[in-house]
Amino acid sequence: MFAQSAALARIKPSATLAADAKARDLKAAGKDVISLAAGEPDFDTPDNVKEAAIRAIRAGKTKYTNVDGIAELKTAICGKFKRENGLDYTPAQINVSPGGKPVIFNAMVASLNPGDEVVIPRPYWVSYPDMVLLAGGEPRFVPTSAESGFKVKAADLEAAITPRTRWLILNSPSNPSGAAYTKAELRALADVLLRHPQVWILTDDMYEHLVFGDFEFWTIAQVEPALYERTLTMNGVSKAYAMTGWRIGYAGGPEPLIKAMAKVMSQTTSNPSSISQWAAVEALTGPQDFIKPNAKVFEERRDLVVSMLNQARGIRCPTPEGAFYVYPSVEGLIGKSAPSGKPIGSDEDFAVELLETEGVSVVFGAAFGLSPHFRISYATSNAVLEDACTRIQRFCGQVG
Ligand SMILES: Cc1ncc(COP(=O)(O)O)c(C=O)c1O
């Protein structure tokens, strides 16, 4: 009989992928289901990027490449970091992996020893704790709340750091809350980190380009140059360029860490797809003019969803600064009965009942480490969002 390894037994499968898969199955079975569970833009990959990939295939750029990225892409990434973040990296300081996800995992595998701690703010992106566990480390969670805008306070960060802390993982704008740190908020965290030289910072900037209104995006190595020597600035083309399926993520950081990450790749995945790498060169060096209008579309969707959810009985939905998620509270529904008569004892019960009664798939907050909440991904059309939020309002109206 198959028995999974002790290392794998420490982790659980991704709750967001599971929720999306369940919605797909129900849809395939003919049910009227709206999935707001998946975290990917509904826009298509830009044509110039697709054309670059086709050119790469025709030109025979279809062979193994340098393990952690072709020189042309590394140069394009250095250009991006300079242009958009004011950060100087050389190509030797760049890692390209098959998606943002493996960038983070490779960094953890390359650096953690058993018992090493990684500080992770809650709510967190579902994969952080499990990647840390799989790499042999121990996640240490810092709580946040809707009142703090789901952002870590300096005193709470200070309290979470121990002599065993190797990393802090920061994610701004955040999946699942959409919260994004201002320059002043990052400054306050940087002041704590300057006092703890053993702590490295992995900043996951995947949603950098999705910030709204006059919010200005900052990344921590830019706010405090003294942290540059121990920061891995991670990003990717998945969200900004609607390229989730192409699997290209990247990071800039200290050369010894980048070399160690390449060593992990050399014995596991090898290089990311050669064709996708050439497409990413075009994404990062070609026209960028669609990025701002895209963000504007997401901002309008955010406003629609926040407004409609706040009209649902028992739901409170803060207005996030970025990404394409909201993270409302269902505190007002806990302890009551769903329209089916079943009790709502947790945010998971809420999500299950909402799917069964109204066919709306969301992800429950416990999956992200902070209850009682749920996450909606609003990367879909206004018509679908209006339909989904109307169903949620009807569901909440019938909770007794
Ligand atoms: C915060 C965050 N980081 C990283 C990723 C991974 O991105 P990729 O699809 O490039 O692996 C995601 C994807 O959902 C994300 O939400």
GROMACS .gro file of C-alpha atoms and ligand atoms in nm:
model
  416
    1MET     CA    1   0.000   0.000   0.000
    2PHE     CA    2   0.122   0.350  -0.077
    3ALA     CA    3   0.226   0.556   0.225
    4GLN     CA    4   0.321   0.920   0.182
    5SER     CA    5   0.645   1.049   0.329
    6ALA     CA    6   0.658   1.208   0.673
    7ALA     CA    7   0.763   1.534   0.504
    8LEU     CA    8   0.457   1.534   0.277
    9ALA     CA    9   0.228   1.433   0.562
   10ARG     CA   10   0.313   1.767   0.729
   11ILE     CA   11   0.128   1.960   0.458
   12LYS     CA   12  -0.220   1.979   0.305
   13PRO     CA   13  -0.322   2.031  -0.058
   14SER     CA   14  -0.391   2.390  -0.172
   15ALA     CA   15  -0.739   2.489  -0.050
   16THR     CA   16  -0.782   2.745  -0.328
   17LEU     CA   17  -0.704   2.496  -0.604
   18ALA     CA   18  -0.936   2.244  -0.432
   19ALA     CA   19  -1.224   2.496  -0.415
   20ASP     CA   20  -1.179   2.587  -0.779
   21ALA     CA   21  -1.163   2.220  -0.883
   22LYS     CA   22  -1.485   2.147  -0.692
   23ALA     CA   23  -1.662   2.435  -0.869
   24ARG     CA   24  -1.537   2.306  -1.207
   25ASP     CA   25  -1.666   1.955  -1.127
   26LEU     CA   26  -2.010   2.089  -1.029
   27LYS     CA   27  -2.021   2.298  -1.348
   28ALA     CA   28  -1.923   1.996  -1.557
   29ALA     CA   29  -2.208   1.806  -1.390
   30GLY     CA   30  -2.447   2.073  -1.523
   31LYS     CA   31  -2.493   2.282  -1.205
   32ASP     CA   32  -2.528   2.659  -1.228
   33VAL     CA   33  -2.208   2.754  -1.044
   34ILE     CA   34  -2.016   3.081  -1.028
   35SER     CA   35  -1.657   3.030  -0.917
   36LEU     CA   36  -1.496   3.323  -0.740
   37ALA     CA   37  -1.226   3.092  -0.604
   38ALA     CA   38  -0.948   3.104  -0.863
   39GLY     CA   39  -0.673   3.364  -0.846
   40GLU     CA   40  -0.613   3.451  -1.208
   41PRO     CA   41  -0.689   3.749  -1.429
   42ASP     CA   42  -0.972   3.699  -1.679
   43PHE     CA   43  -0.780   3.902  -1.941
   44ASP     CA   44  -0.601   3.722  -2.222
   45THR     CA   45  -0.221   3.728  -2.255
   46PRO     CA   46  -0.130   4.034  -2.470
   47ASP     CA   47  -0.087   3.960  -2.843
   48ASN     CA   48   0.271   4.089  -2.860
   49VAL     CA   49   0.364   3.835  -2.592
   50LYS     CA   50   0.193   3.548  -2.776
   51GLU     CA   51   0.368   3.651  -3.099
   52ALA     CA   52   0.708   3.650  -2.925
   53ALA     CA   53   0.643   3.292  -2.811
   54ILE     CA   54   0.547   3.185  -3.164
   55ARG     CA   55   0.863   3.350  -3.299
   56ALA     CA   56   1.068   3.163  -3.038
   57ILE     CA   57   0.919   2.830  -3.147
   58ARG     CA   58   0.983   2.907  -3.516
   59ALA     CA   59   1.340   3.011  -3.440
   60GLY     CA   60   1.403   2.677  -3.268
   61LYS     CA   61   1.442   2.824  -2.920
   62THR     CA   62   1.299   2.500  -2.791
   63LYS     CA   63   1.595   2.342  -2.614
   64TYR     CA   64   1.725   2.331  -2.257
   65THR     CA   65   1.837   2.671  -2.134
   66ASN     CA   66   2.055   2.793  -1.851
   67VAL     CA   67   1.895   2.638  -1.541
   68ASP     CA   68   1.777   2.961  -1.375
   69GLY     CA   69   1.695   3.164  -1.685
   70ILE     CA   70   1.828   3.285  -2.021
   71ALA     CA   71   2.061   3.586  -2.017
   72GLU     CA   72   1.812   3.796  -2.220
   73LEU     CA   73   1.537   3.745  -1.961
   74LYS     CA   74   1.768   3.812  -1.668
   75THR     CA   75   1.871   4.139  -1.833
   76ALA     CA   76   1.504   4.228  -1.892
   77ILE     CA   77   1.429   4.158  -1.524
   78CYS     CA   78   1.720   4.378  -1.411
   79GLY     CA   79   1.570   4.650  -1.632
   80LYS     CA   80   1.228   4.602  -1.472
   81PHE     CA   81   1.366   4.624  -1.117
   82LYS     CA   82   1.557   4.943  -1.203
   83ARG     CA   83   1.272   5.107  -1.395
   84GLU     CA   84   0.986   5.025  -1.160
   85ASN     CA   85   1.147   4.978  -0.819
   86GLY     CA   86   1.471   5.175  -0.835
   87LEU     CA   87   1.661   4.857  -0.742
   88ASP     CA   88   2.000   4.767  -0.892
   89TYR     CA   89   2.052   4.398  -0.961
   90THR     CA   90   2.303   4.232  -1.191
   91PRO     CA   91   2.200   3.927  -1.398
   92ALA     CA   92   2.395   3.707  -1.153
   93GLN     CA   93   2.151   3.819  -0.883
   94ILE     CA   94   1.842   3.702  -1.075
   95ASN     CA   95   1.654   3.373  -1.051
   96VAL     CA   96   1.390   3.269  -1.303
   97SER     CA   97   1.173   2.972  -1.202
   98PRO     CA   98   0.867   2.796  -1.351
   99GLY     CA   99   0.627   3.037  -1.173
  100GLY     CA  100   0.635   3.255  -0.867
  101LYS     CA  101   0.546   2.955  -0.652
  102PRO     CA  102   0.872   2.765  -0.720
  103VAL     CA  103   1.077   3.082  -0.666
  104ILE     CA  104   0.954   3.083  -0.305
  105PHE     CA  105   0.989   2.708  -0.260
  106ASN     CA  106   1.340   2.705  -0.407
  107ALA     CA  107   1.442   2.984  -0.169
  108MET     CA  108   1.307   2.789   0.129
  109VAL     CA  109   1.471   2.461   0.026
  110ALA     CA  110   1.798   2.644  -0.040
  111SER     CA  111   1.812   2.810   0.302
  112LEU     CA  112   1.617   2.634   0.579
  113ASN     CA  113   1.750   2.386   0.832
  114PRO     CA  114   1.522   2.179   1.058
  115GLY     CA  115   1.378   2.401   1.329
  116ASP     CA  116   1.444   2.729   1.145
  117GLU     CA  117   1.150   2.964   1.178
  118VAL     CA  118   0.975   3.169   0.912
  119VAL     CA  119   0.751   3.455   1.022
  120ILE     CA  120   0.430   3.470   0.820
  121PRO     CA  121   0.155   3.729   0.875
  122ARG     CA  122  -0.203   3.598   0.891
  123PRO     CA  123  -0.407   3.590   0.671
  124TYR     CA  124  -0.144   3.440   0.441
  125TRP     CA  125  -0.133   3.308   0.087
  126VAL     CA  126  -0.219   2.939   0.129
  127SER     CA  127   0.115   2.807   0.005
  128TYR     CA  128   0.359   2.988   0.238
  129PRO     CA  129   0.323   2.772   0.553
  130ASP     CA  130   0.317   2.445   0.362
  131MET     CA  131   0.622   2.534   0.155
  132VAL     CA  132   0.808   2.620   0.476
  133LEU     CA  133   0.701   2.290   0.635
  134LEU     CA  134   0.798   2.089   0.327
  135ALA     CA  135   1.140   2.254   0.331
  136GLY     CA  136   1.187   2.148   0.696
  137GLY     CA  137   1.116   2.485   0.861
  138GLU     CA  138   0.855   2.600   1.110
  139PRO     CA  139   0.604   2.872   1.026
  140ARG     CA  140   0.550   3.132   1.301
  141PHE     CA  141   0.237   3.334   1.247
  142VAL     CA  142   0.179   3.700   1.326
  143PRO     CA  143  -0.186   3.794   1.361
  144THR     CA  144  -0.344   4.092   1.188
  145SER     CA  145  -0.705   4.207   1.191
  146ALA     CA  146  -0.954   4.396   0.978
  147GLU     CA  147  -0.900   4.689   1.216
  148SER     CA  148  -0.527   4.703   1.124
  149GLY     CA  149  -0.623   4.671   0.756
  150PHE     CA  150  -0.482   4.313   0.770
  151LYS     CA  151  -0.132   4.459   0.804
  152VAL     CA  152   0.133   4.355   1.056
  153LYS     CA  153   0.212   4.604   1.330
  154ALA     CA  154   0.579   4.663   1.416
  155ALA     CA  155   0.531   4.549   1.778
  156ASP     CA  156   0.370   4.221   1.667
  157LEU     CA  157   0.655   4.155   1.422
  158GLU     CA  158   0.909   4.225   1.695
  159ALA     CA  159   0.732   3.978   1.927
  160ALA     CA  160   0.732   3.702   1.663
  161ILE     CA  161   1.107   3.714   1.593
  162THR     CA  162   1.332   3.469   1.783
  163PRO     CA  163   1.700   3.374   1.745
  164ARG     CA  164   1.578   3.088   1.517
  165THR     CA  165   1.399   3.321   1.272
  166ARG     CA  166   1.550   3.292   0.923
  167TRP     CA  167   1.288   3.470   0.713
  168LEU     CA  168   0.994   3.707   0.717
  169ILE     CA  169   0.756   3.660   0.423
  170LEU     CA  170   0.586   3.985   0.324
  171ASN     CA  171   0.317   3.999   0.056
  172SER     CA  172   0.188   4.334  -0.062
  173PRO     CA  173  -0.070   4.370  -0.215
  174SER     CA  174  -0.185   4.060  -0.035
  175ASN     CA  175  -0.354   3.745  -0.145
  176PRO     CA  176  -0.609   3.695   0.023
  177SER     CA  177  -0.684   4.037   0.180
  178GLY     CA  178  -0.581   4.280  -0.095
  179ALA     CA  179  -0.403   4.486   0.174
  180ALA     CA  180  -0.098   4.679   0.055
  181TYR     CA  181   0.165   4.845   0.275
  182THR     CA  182   0.236   5.216   0.241
  183LYS     CA  183   0.595   5.341   0.243
  184ALA     CA  184   0.552   5.452   0.607
  185GLU     CA  185   0.418   5.111   0.710
  186LEU     CA  186   0.712   4.935   0.544
  187ARG     CA  187   0.946   5.184   0.715
  188ALA     CA  188   0.811   5.080   1.055
  189LEU     CA  189   0.867   4.710   0.975
  190ALA     CA  190   1.214   4.787   0.836
  191ASP     CA  191   1.310   4.952   1.167
  192VAL     CA  192   1.227   4.626   1.347
  193LEU     CA  193   1.417   4.418   1.090
  194LEU     CA  194   1.728   4.635   1.118
  195ARG     CA  195   1.751   4.522   1.482
  196HIS     CA  196   1.753   4.152   1.381
  197PRO     CA  197   2.031   4.088   1.128
  198GLN     CA  198   1.965   3.711   1.122
  199VAL     CA  199   1.625   3.767   0.957
  200TRP     CA  200   1.603   3.772   0.577
  201ILE     CA  201   1.303   3.911   0.396
  202LEU     CA  202   1.118   3.744   0.112
  203THR     CA  203   0.888   4.005  -0.039
  204ASP     CA  204   0.624   3.863  -0.272
  205ASP     CA  205   0.534   4.150  -0.503
  206MET     CA  206   0.321   3.950  -0.750
  207TYR     CA  207   0.036   4.202  -0.736
  208GLU     CA  208   0.258   4.511  -0.763
  209HIS     CA  209   0.072   4.651  -1.063
  210LEU     CA  210  -0.273   4.607  -0.913
  211VAL     CA  211  -0.296   4.902  -0.673
  212PHE     CA  212  -0.583   5.147  -0.682
  213GLY     CA  213  -0.657   5.518  -0.658
  214ASP     CA  214  -0.345   5.715  -0.574
  215PHE     CA  215  -0.188   5.431  -0.376
  216GLU     CA  216   0.185   5.412  -0.444
  217PHE     CA  217   0.354   5.071  -0.449
  218TRP     CA  218   0.681   5.030  -0.256
  219THR     CA  219   0.897   4.725  -0.194
  220ILE     CA  220   1.103   4.691   0.123
  221ALA     CA  221   1.457   4.695  -0.024
  222GLN     CA  222   1.366   5.025  -0.187
  223VAL     CA  223   1.235   5.173   0.140
  224GLU     CA  224   1.540   5.060   0.342
  225PRO     CA  225   1.852   5.003   0.128
  226ALA     CA  226   2.032   4.852   0.431
  227LEU     CA  227   1.798   4.550   0.396
  228TYR     CA  228   1.892   4.494   0.029
  229GLU     CA  229   2.171   4.251   0.133
  230ARG     CA  230   1.918   4.015   0.294
  231THR     CA  231   1.609   4.062   0.081
  232LEU     CA  232   1.475   3.838  -0.194
  233THR     CA  233   1.250   4.059  -0.408
  234MET     CA  234   1.013   3.820  -0.581
  235ASN     CA  235   0.773   3.890  -0.866
  236GLY     CA  236   0.643   3.731  -1.185
  237VAL     CA  237   0.451   3.776  -1.505
  238SER     CA  238   0.148   3.564  -1.402
  239LYS     CA  239  -0.080   3.837  -1.271
  240ALA     CA  240   0.044   4.161  -1.431
  241TYR     CA  241   0.057   4.019  -1.784
  242ALA     CA  242  -0.224   3.760  -1.755
  243MET     CA  243   0.030   3.478  -1.803
  244THR     CA  244  -0.066   3.230  -1.528
  245GLY     CA  245  -0.035   2.930  -1.760
  246TRP     CA  246   0.306   3.023  -1.897
  247ARG     CA  247   0.478   2.956  -1.562
  248ILE     CA  248   0.741   3.225  -1.522
  249GLY     CA  249   0.831   3.379  -1.187
  250TYR     CA  250   1.150   3.558  -1.089
  251ALA     CA  251   1.342   3.719  -0.805
  252GLY     CA  252   1.639   3.944  -0.739
  253GLY     CA  253   1.858   3.887  -0.436
  254PRO     CA  254   2.206   3.827  -0.295
  255GLU     CA  255   2.422   3.619  -0.529
  256PRO     CA  256   2.496   3.330  -0.287
  257LEU     CA  257   2.122   3.272  -0.234
  258ILE     CA  258   2.055   3.293  -0.610
  259LYS     CA  259   2.333   3.037  -0.673
  260ALA     CA  260   2.187   2.805  -0.408
  261MET     CA  261   1.841   2.831  -0.568
  262ALA     CA  262   1.992   2.741  -0.907
  263LYS     CA  263   2.152   2.436  -0.743
  264VAL     CA  264   1.805   2.323  -0.626
  265MET     CA  265   1.668   2.368  -0.979
  266SER     CA  266   1.963   2.187  -1.137
  267GLN     CA  267   1.858   1.869  -0.956
  268THR     CA  268   1.480   1.912  -0.975
  269THR     CA  269   1.293   2.110  -1.241
  270SER     CA  270   1.583   2.234  -1.458
  271ASN     CA  271   1.494   2.545  -1.657
  272PRO     CA  272   1.149   2.703  -1.699
  273SER     CA  273   1.002   2.653  -2.049
  274SER     CA  274   1.231   2.815  -2.306
  275ILE     CA  275   0.930   2.946  -2.502
  276SER     CA  276   0.773   3.103  -2.195
  277GLN     CA  277   1.102   3.270  -2.112
  278TRP     CA  278   1.111   3.442  -2.452
  279ALA     CA  279   0.748   3.545  -2.404
  280ALA     CA  280   0.841   3.695  -2.066
  281VAL     CA  281   1.124   3.895  -2.228
  282GLU     CA  282   0.861   4.053  -2.453
  283ALA     CA  283   0.621   4.107  -2.159
  284LEU     CA  284   0.884   4.295  -1.959
  285THR     CA  285   1.041   4.494  -2.244
  286GLY     CA  286   0.742   4.547  -2.476
  287PRO     CA  287   0.456   4.800  -2.439
  288GLN     CA  288   0.339   4.843  -2.079
  289ASP     CA  289   0.049   5.075  -2.158
  290PHE     CA  290  -0.230   4.822  -2.087
  291ILE     CA  291  -0.124   4.776  -1.723
  292LYS     CA  292  -0.283   5.094  -1.584
  293PRO     CA  293  -0.617   5.057  -1.770
  294ASN     CA  294  -0.631   4.694  -1.649
  295ALA     CA  295  -0.581   4.808  -1.291
  296LYS     CA  296  -0.862   5.062  -1.339
  297VAL     CA  297  -1.097   4.782  -1.447
  298PHE     CA  298  -1.006   4.586  -1.134
  299GLU     CA  299  -1.060   4.895  -0.919
  300GLU     CA  300  -1.415   4.935  -1.052
  301ARG     CA  301  -1.482   4.568  -0.983
  302ARG     CA  302  -1.348   4.606  -0.629
  303ASP     CA  303  -1.583   4.898  -0.566
  304LEU     CA  304  -1.879   4.702  -0.701
  305VAL     CA  305  -1.806   4.394  -0.489
  306VAL     CA  306  -1.731   4.587  -0.168
  307SER     CA  307  -2.050   4.788  -0.203
  308MET     CA  308  -2.273   4.488  -0.277
  309LEU     CA  309  -2.121   4.271  -0.002
  310ASN     CA  310  -2.166   4.544   0.256
  311GLN     CA  311  -2.538   4.536   0.173
  312ALA     CA  312  -2.553   4.165   0.261
  313ARG     CA  313  -2.682   4.096   0.613
  314GLY     CA  314  -2.409   3.980   0.851
  315ILE     CA  315  -2.116   4.054   0.618
  316ARG     CA  316  -1.859   4.331   0.670
  317CYS     CA  317  -1.626   4.396   0.379
  318PRO     CA  318  -1.326   4.629   0.413
  319THR     CA  319  -1.199   4.815   0.103
  320PRO     CA  320  -0.853   4.681   0.010
  321GLU     CA  321  -0.580   4.881  -0.162
  322GLY     CA  322  -0.491   4.626  -0.431
  323ALA     CA  323  -0.475   4.275  -0.586
  324PHE     CA  324  -0.808   4.127  -0.701
  325TYR     CA  325  -0.939   3.990  -0.375
  326VAL     CA  326  -1.165   4.098  -0.093
  327TYR     CA  327  -1.163   3.932   0.248
  328PRO     CA  328  -1.497   4.001   0.418
  329SER     CA  329  -1.592   3.896   0.769
  330VAL     CA  330  -1.888   3.663   0.830
  331GLU     CA  331  -1.879   3.712   1.207
  332GLY     CA  332  -2.242   3.830   1.193
  333LEU     CA  333  -2.355   3.491   1.054
  334ILE     CA  334  -2.168   3.256   1.288
  335GLY     CA  335  -2.397   3.067   1.527
  336LYS     CA  336  -2.697   3.113   1.298
  337SER     CA  337  -2.869   2.871   1.059
  338ALA     CA  338  -2.815   2.853   0.683
  339PRO     CA  339  -3.120   2.857   0.450
  340SER     CA  340  -3.093   2.473   0.446
  341GLY     CA  341  -3.141   2.471   0.823
  342LYS     CA  342  -2.783   2.354   0.885
  343PRO     CA  343  -2.584   2.547   1.146
  344ILE     CA  344  -2.314   2.794   1.038
  345GLY     CA  345  -2.046   2.724   1.296
  346SER     CA  346  -1.746   2.840   1.094
  347ASP     CA  347  -1.642   3.020   0.777
  348GLU     CA  348  -1.600   2.676   0.617
  349ASP     CA  349  -1.968   2.597   0.692
  350PHE     CA  350  -2.058   2.931   0.534
  351ALA     CA  351  -1.862   2.853   0.214
  352VAL     CA  352  -2.005   2.500   0.187
  353GLU     CA  353  -2.365   2.617   0.236
  354LEU     CA  354  -2.322   2.910  -0.003
  355LEU     CA  355  -2.200   2.674  -0.274
  356GLU     CA  356  -2.477   2.424  -0.216
  357THR     CA  357  -2.762   2.673  -0.185
  358GLU     CA  358  -2.666   2.947  -0.431
  359GLY     CA  359  -2.391   2.787  -0.640
  360VAL     CA  360  -2.130   3.051  -0.550
  361SER     CA  361  -1.780   2.915  -0.486
  362VAL     CA  362  -1.559   3.117  -0.249
  363VAL     CA  363  -1.265   3.011  -0.030
  364PHE     CA  364  -1.317   3.001   0.347
  365GLY     CA  365  -1.088   3.209   0.568
  366ALA     CA  366  -0.946   2.923   0.778
  367ALA     CA  367  -0.751   2.818   0.466
  368PHE     CA  368  -0.566   3.152   0.491
  369GLY     CA  369  -0.521   3.131   0.868
  370LEU     CA  370  -0.770   3.400   0.974
  371SER     CA  371  -1.136   3.332   1.054
  372PRO     CA  372  -1.424   3.402   1.031
  373HIS     CA  373  -1.371   3.540   0.682
  374PHE     CA  374  -1.393   3.431   0.320
  375ARG     CA  375  -1.204   3.529   0.007
  376ILE     CA  376  -1.357   3.639  -0.317
  377SER     CA  377  -1.149   3.673  -0.630
  378TYR     CA  378  -1.315   3.944  -0.838
  379ALA     CA  379  -1.113   3.876  -1.155
  380THR     CA  380  -1.426   3.832  -1.363
  381SER     CA  381  -1.686   4.046  -1.542
  382ASN     CA  382  -1.918   4.295  -1.370
  383ALA     CA  383  -2.220   4.092  -1.482
  384VAL     CA  384  -2.086   3.775  -1.316
  385LEU     CA  385  -1.988   3.968  -1.004
  386GLU     CA  386  -2.333   4.130  -0.978
  387ASP     CA  387  -2.499   3.791  -1.016
  388ALA     CA  388  -2.270   3.634  -0.752
  389CYS     CA  389  -2.313   3.918  -0.502
  390THR     CA  390  -2.692   3.914  -0.550
  391ARG     CA  391  -2.687   3.542  -0.469
  392ILE     CA  392  -2.473   3.609  -0.160
  393GLN     CA  393  -2.715   3.881  -0.047
  394ARG     CA  394  -3.008   3.640  -0.095
  395PHE     CA  395  -2.827   3.368   0.101
  396CYS     CA  396  -2.746   3.603   0.389
  397GLY     CA  397  -3.101   3.739   0.388
  398GLN     CA  398  -3.229   3.386   0.450
  399VAL     CA  399  -2.987   3.306   0.733
  400GLY     CA  400  -3.192   3.282   1.052
  401LIG     C1  401   0.069   3.601  -0.343
  401LIG     C2  402   0.104   3.507  -0.452
  401LIG     N1  403   0.232   3.473  -0.470
  401LIG     C3  404   0.269   3.388  -0.566
  401LIG     C4  405   0.176   3.332  -0.650
  401LIG     C5  406   0.224   3.230  -0.752
  401LIG     O1  407   0.223   3.274  -0.878
  401LIG     P1  408   0.259   3.175  -1.000
  401LIG     O2  409   0.129   3.139  -1.062
  401LIG     O3  410   0.347   3.256  -1.087
  401LIG     O4  411   0.329   3.056  -0.944
  401LIG     C6  412   0.043   3.362  -0.635
  401LIG     C7  413  -0.059   3.296  -0.721
  401LIG     O5  414  -0.174   3.286  -0.690
  401LIG     C8  415   0.004   3.452  -0.534
  401LIG     O6  416  -0.124   3.485  -0.515
   0.00000   0.00000   0.00000
